[in-house]
Amino acid sequence: MAGKGNPIASPGASKNCLLKAIPDVEIDTGKLKYILVKVHDPSPEKSREYKHIVRGSSKATYHADIYETLEDKILAEGLDCECLGGGRIEHDASSKKIKISGYSQAYGKADHSVTYLMLMRKYGSNYDISISKDDKY
């Protein structure tokens, strides 16, 4: 899914004002569904610029609920996006632990290793972040 090189973003993404304006990670606390999304700039001169983002909501019944809300916001910013997969996150802020697991019936399994890298980038060594081998929905 992520390709070779930097699995989180294209080399030019950090200089693209539209992409920089989109937060990399937004997740609730508790047990939640999450999606991994590729956001890219559709303008012809920047068509190869992209970054991955993670969104997770404890209120979402389906992974599609998260994506539909996000897609409207992304399109309104002049960008485009595609869902690369989903899963579940258990985010315990009080003990500073995050566990990534599972898959989405609608979008398939997200590349949890990319999600892990993104969460490490946001939460760093302050958190214990792990990927579960349990692929239960």
Rosetta silent file (secondary structure, phi, psi, omega in degrees, C-alpha in Angstrom):
SEQUENCE: MAGKGNPIASPGASKNCLLKAIPDVEIDTGKLKYILVKVHDPSPEKSREYKHIVRGSSKATYHADIYETLEDKILAEGLDCECLGGGRIEHDASSKKIKISGYSQAYGKADHSVTYLMLMRKYGSNYDISISKDDKY
SCORE:     score description
SCORE:     0.000 S_00000001
   1 L     0.000  -45.900 -172.083    0.000    0.000    0.000 S_00000001
   2 L   -85.980  -22.895  179.115    2.580    2.511    1.023 S_00000001
   3 L    81.766 -176.057 -178.974    5.234    1.731   -1.560 S_00000001
   4 L   -83.779  166.713 -179.584    8.995    2.189   -1.264 S_00000001
   5 L    80.419 -141.023 -179.570   10.710    5.117    0.405 S_00000001
   6 L   -77.179  114.684 -177.598    8.735    7.117    2.919 S_00000001
   7 L   -76.856   -6.208 -175.211    5.502    5.197    3.559 S_00000001
   8 L   -96.139  -34.684 -175.305    3.839    8.210    5.154 S_00000001
   9 E  -159.970  158.455  174.818    4.168   10.917    2.481 S_00000001
  10 L   -74.839  161.092 -178.554    5.699   11.843   -0.864 S_00000001
  11 L   -57.144  -35.300 -177.744    8.898   13.945   -0.833 S_00000001
  12 L   -86.314   -4.592 -175.422    7.041   17.148   -1.815 S_00000001
  13 H   -61.368  -35.746 -177.037    4.177   16.759    0.654 S_00000001
  14 H   -69.361  -16.198  178.777    5.905   18.727    3.403 S_00000001
  15 H  -100.407   -6.857 -178.192    6.087   21.760    1.095 S_00000001
  16 L   -86.618  112.245 -175.894    2.488   21.509   -0.121 S_00000001
  17 H   -58.870  -37.974 -179.613    0.381   24.032    1.842 S_00000001
  18 H   -66.127  -44.833  179.833   -2.870   22.170    1.197 S_00000001
  19 H   -68.215  -39.697  179.739   -1.496   18.853    2.446 S_00000001
  20 H   -61.723  -27.974 -177.617    0.246   20.449    5.438 S_00000001
  21 L   -73.999  -15.287 -179.194   -3.089   21.907    6.580 S_00000001
  22 L   -92.112  119.901  178.869   -4.594   18.430    7.052 S_00000001
  23 L   -60.214  140.758 -178.940   -3.679   16.896   10.457 S_00000001
  24 L   -68.741  -41.909 -175.371   -1.845   13.574   10.151 S_00000001
  25 E  -134.624  130.206  170.751   -3.603   11.843   13.051 S_00000001
  26 E  -140.233  106.459  178.461   -6.944   12.443   14.741 S_00000001
  27 E  -132.833  146.422  174.854   -8.143    9.647   17.022 S_00000001
  28 L   -79.435  177.871  170.746  -10.500    9.496   19.985 S_00000001
  29 L   -98.341  161.282 -178.684   -9.758    7.654   23.195 S_00000001
  30 E    97.915 -163.895  177.514  -11.314    4.295   24.024 S_00000001
  31 E   -90.495  124.783 -173.488  -12.079    1.422   21.661 S_00000001
  32 E  -146.716  161.148  172.043  -12.672    2.754   18.182 S_00000001
  33 E   -88.039  146.263  178.099  -12.737    2.020   14.489 S_00000001
  34 E  -137.258  158.769  174.807  -10.043    3.661   12.417 S_00000001
  35 E  -130.747  149.195  172.957   -9.175    4.196    8.767 S_00000001
  36 E  -107.175  125.621 -172.597   -5.927    4.835    6.934 S_00000001
  37 E  -127.355  139.164  173.637   -6.426    7.324    4.111 S_00000001
  38 E   -98.785  121.364  178.582   -4.205    8.566    1.287 S_00000001
  39 E  -108.477  131.794  179.406   -4.766   12.272    0.627 S_00000001
  40 E  -138.391  157.691  179.352   -3.356   13.752   -2.553 S_00000001
  41 L   -88.930  115.216 -175.947   -3.266   17.012   -4.441 S_00000001
  42 L   -80.365   -4.560 -179.063   -5.112   16.509   -7.748 S_00000001
  43 L   -63.519  140.447 -173.435   -3.667   19.607   -9.458 S_00000001
  44 H   -53.457  -40.971 -177.821   -1.676   18.568  -12.563 S_00000001
  45 H   -76.321  -12.286 -178.830    1.635   20.053  -11.410 S_00000001
  46 H  -126.163   23.221 -172.028    1.345   18.389   -7.980 S_00000001
  47 L   -65.275  -14.556  178.816   -0.417   15.163   -8.899 S_00000001
  48 L   -97.530   -2.382 -178.975    2.230   12.989   -7.302 S_00000001
  49 L   -85.139  129.405 -178.509    2.160   14.721   -3.912 S_00000001
  50 E  -152.170  166.793  167.540    0.362   12.793   -1.187 S_00000001
  51 E  -151.567  158.224  176.359    0.362   11.915    2.465 S_00000001
  52 E   -96.950  146.790  175.585   -1.316    9.314    4.607 S_00000001
  53 E  -134.159  156.395  178.563   -3.584   10.236    7.490 S_00000001
  54 E  -119.817  132.857  176.109   -5.225    8.249   10.274 S_00000001
  55 E  -131.750  133.768  179.014   -8.726    8.921   11.573 S_00000001
  56 E  -140.385  137.900 -177.503  -10.448    7.066   14.382 S_00000001
  57 E  -136.100  130.975  176.530  -13.799    7.583   16.029 S_00000001
  58 L   -78.728  -12.920 -178.079  -15.366    5.897   19.019 S_00000001
  59 L   -93.489  -12.915 -175.913  -18.773    7.104   17.806 S_00000001
  60 L   -75.400  130.319  174.753  -18.635    5.527   14.336 S_00000001
  61 L   -78.514  -38.159 -179.127  -20.793    2.485   13.791 S_00000001
  62 L  -127.978  155.477  175.568  -19.040    1.688   10.516 S_00000001
  63 H   -60.277  -34.335  179.984  -15.666    2.558    9.020 S_00000001
  64 H   -62.506  -28.373  177.219  -17.576    4.202    6.166 S_00000001
  65 H   -61.772  -40.688  179.440  -19.051    6.693    8.645 S_00000001
  66 H   -67.629  -46.761 -176.125  -15.556    7.998    9.336 S_00000001
  67 H   -65.345  -42.728 -178.288  -14.586    8.082    5.666 S_00000001
  68 H   -61.567  -41.966  177.743  -17.727    9.852    4.438 S_00000001
  69 H   -65.421  -44.834 -179.415  -17.288   12.671    6.953 S_00000001
  70 H   -65.482  -44.319 -177.322  -13.588   12.965    6.187 S_00000001
  71 H   -57.737  -41.829  177.842  -14.021   12.844    2.410 S_00000001
  72 H   -58.996  -42.504 -179.836  -16.351   15.867    2.465 S_00000001
  73 H   -67.243  -41.786 -178.774  -13.740   17.876    4.406 S_00000001
  74 H   -64.889  -46.122  179.741  -10.874   16.802    2.132 S_00000001
  75 H   -63.126  -36.515  178.938  -12.772   17.649   -1.060 S_00000001
  76 H   -64.923  -23.873  178.474  -13.729   21.049    0.394 S_00000001
  77 L   -87.302    0.787 -179.735   -9.994   21.780    0.791 S_00000001
  78 L    84.039   16.553  179.400   -9.364   21.114   -2.914 S_00000001
  79 L  -112.122  175.543  176.904   -7.730   17.747   -2.308 S_00000001
  80 E  -129.398  162.854 -178.223   -8.738   14.176   -3.102 S_00000001
  81 E  -153.805  162.513  173.864   -8.537   11.007   -1.025 S_00000001
  82 E  -146.117  140.998  178.650   -8.960    7.263   -0.965 S_00000001
  83 E   -82.349  126.507 -178.303   -9.424    4.880    1.933 S_00000001
  84 E   -95.318   -6.731 -179.503   -6.620    2.313    2.047 S_00000001
  85 E   145.480  177.519 -178.275   -8.194    0.151    4.747 S_00000001
  86 E  -146.974 -173.204 -179.841   -9.272    0.138    8.324 S_00000001
  87 E   177.472 -153.992  179.383   -9.097   -1.603   11.634 S_00000001
  88 E  -128.638  149.996  174.988   -9.521   -0.973   15.305 S_00000001
  89 E  -130.445  134.979  169.023   -7.567    1.047   17.830 S_00000001
  90 E  -108.042  113.290 -175.645   -7.674    0.799   21.588 S_00000001
  91 E  -116.209  107.155  177.991   -6.423    4.141   22.885 S_00000001
  92 E  -106.614   96.553 -176.311   -5.953    4.393   26.653 S_00000001
  93 L   -66.917  -33.342 -177.482   -4.731    7.931   27.258 S_00000001
  94 L   -67.366  -38.338  177.840   -4.412    7.495   31.029 S_00000001
  95 L   -97.603    1.077  177.892   -1.935    4.598   30.726 S_00000001
  96 L    55.762   53.363  177.934   -0.536    5.978   27.443 S_00000001
  97 E  -129.242  140.785  174.876   -1.120    2.782   25.462 S_00000001
  98 E  -133.639  130.790  176.489   -2.400    2.264   21.940 S_00000001
  99 E  -121.174  127.846 -179.150   -3.131   -1.116   20.362 S_00000001
 100 E  -105.135  134.880 -179.771   -3.774   -1.419   16.612 S_00000001
 101 E  -161.493  177.437  168.397   -5.640   -4.454   15.260 S_00000001
 102 L    72.027 -163.664 -176.986   -8.336   -5.849   13.017 S_00000001
 103 L  -155.206  172.904  176.345   -9.721   -4.829    9.673 S_00000001
 104 E  -106.918  132.322  176.037  -12.668   -3.137    7.980 S_00000001
 105 L   -66.799  -32.200 -178.083  -15.294   -5.245    6.258 S_00000001
 106 L   -80.797  -39.383 -171.376  -15.891   -2.403    3.793 S_00000001
 107 L  -113.533   -5.940 -176.505  -12.281   -1.319    3.067 S_00000001
 108 E    84.157 -173.094 -176.846  -10.142   -4.298    4.055 S_00000001
 109 E   -84.797  128.482  174.662   -7.200   -4.295    6.414 S_00000001
 110 L   -70.105  157.059  173.105   -5.149   -1.120    6.710 S_00000001
 111 L   -75.605   95.470 -175.246   -1.377   -1.392    6.634 S_00000001
 112 H   -61.682  -24.443  178.920   -0.993   -1.332   10.414 S_00000001
 113 H   -68.261  -34.353  176.221    2.754   -0.730   10.083 S_00000001
 114 H   -69.958  -43.452  177.229    2.046    2.646    8.418 S_00000001
 115 H   -58.504  -43.997  178.336   -0.523    3.460   11.101 S_00000001
 116 H   -56.953  -48.390  179.709    2.067    2.524   13.736 S_00000001
 117 H   -59.490  -40.768 -178.702    4.659    4.890   12.208 S_00000001
 118 H   -68.702  -40.378  177.889    2.146    7.724   12.125 S_00000001
 119 H   -67.541  -37.923  176.273    1.069    7.190   15.722 S_00000001
 120 H   -62.762  -38.807  179.096    4.724    7.039   16.810 S_00000001
 121 H   -62.319  -40.204 -178.517    5.323   10.329   15.013 S_00000001
 122 H   -79.382  -46.858 -172.220    2.456   11.966   16.934 S_00000001
 123 H   -98.329  -20.005  175.525    2.770   10.318   20.362 S_00000001
 124 H    57.725 -153.476 -176.011    6.449    9.341   20.331 S_00000001
 125 H   -73.801   -3.595  176.871    8.184    7.550   23.145 S_00000001
 126 H   -71.426  -17.055 -175.302    5.588    8.806   25.635 S_00000001
 127 L  -118.348  150.894  169.239    3.269    5.992   24.513 S_00000001
 128 E   -97.530  107.760 -176.727    3.451    2.211   24.310 S_00000001
 129 E  -113.856  130.009 -177.856    2.112    1.523   20.801 S_00000001
 130 E  -137.763  159.402  175.045    1.659   -2.034   19.550 S_00000001
 131 E  -112.822  123.731  178.170    0.168   -3.972   16.660 S_00000001
 132 L   -82.709  144.547  175.862   -1.911   -7.001   17.570 S_00000001
 133 L   -83.320   -2.487 -178.515   -1.703  -10.121   15.454 S_00000001
 134 L   -78.587  114.820 -177.392   -5.414  -10.654   16.153 S_00000001
 135 L  -100.904   25.819  177.777   -7.305  -10.000   12.914 S_00000001
 136 L   -66.641  146.561  176.200  -10.800  -10.332   14.313 S_00000001
 137 L   -74.797    0.000    0.000  -13.311   -7.833   13.000 S_00000001
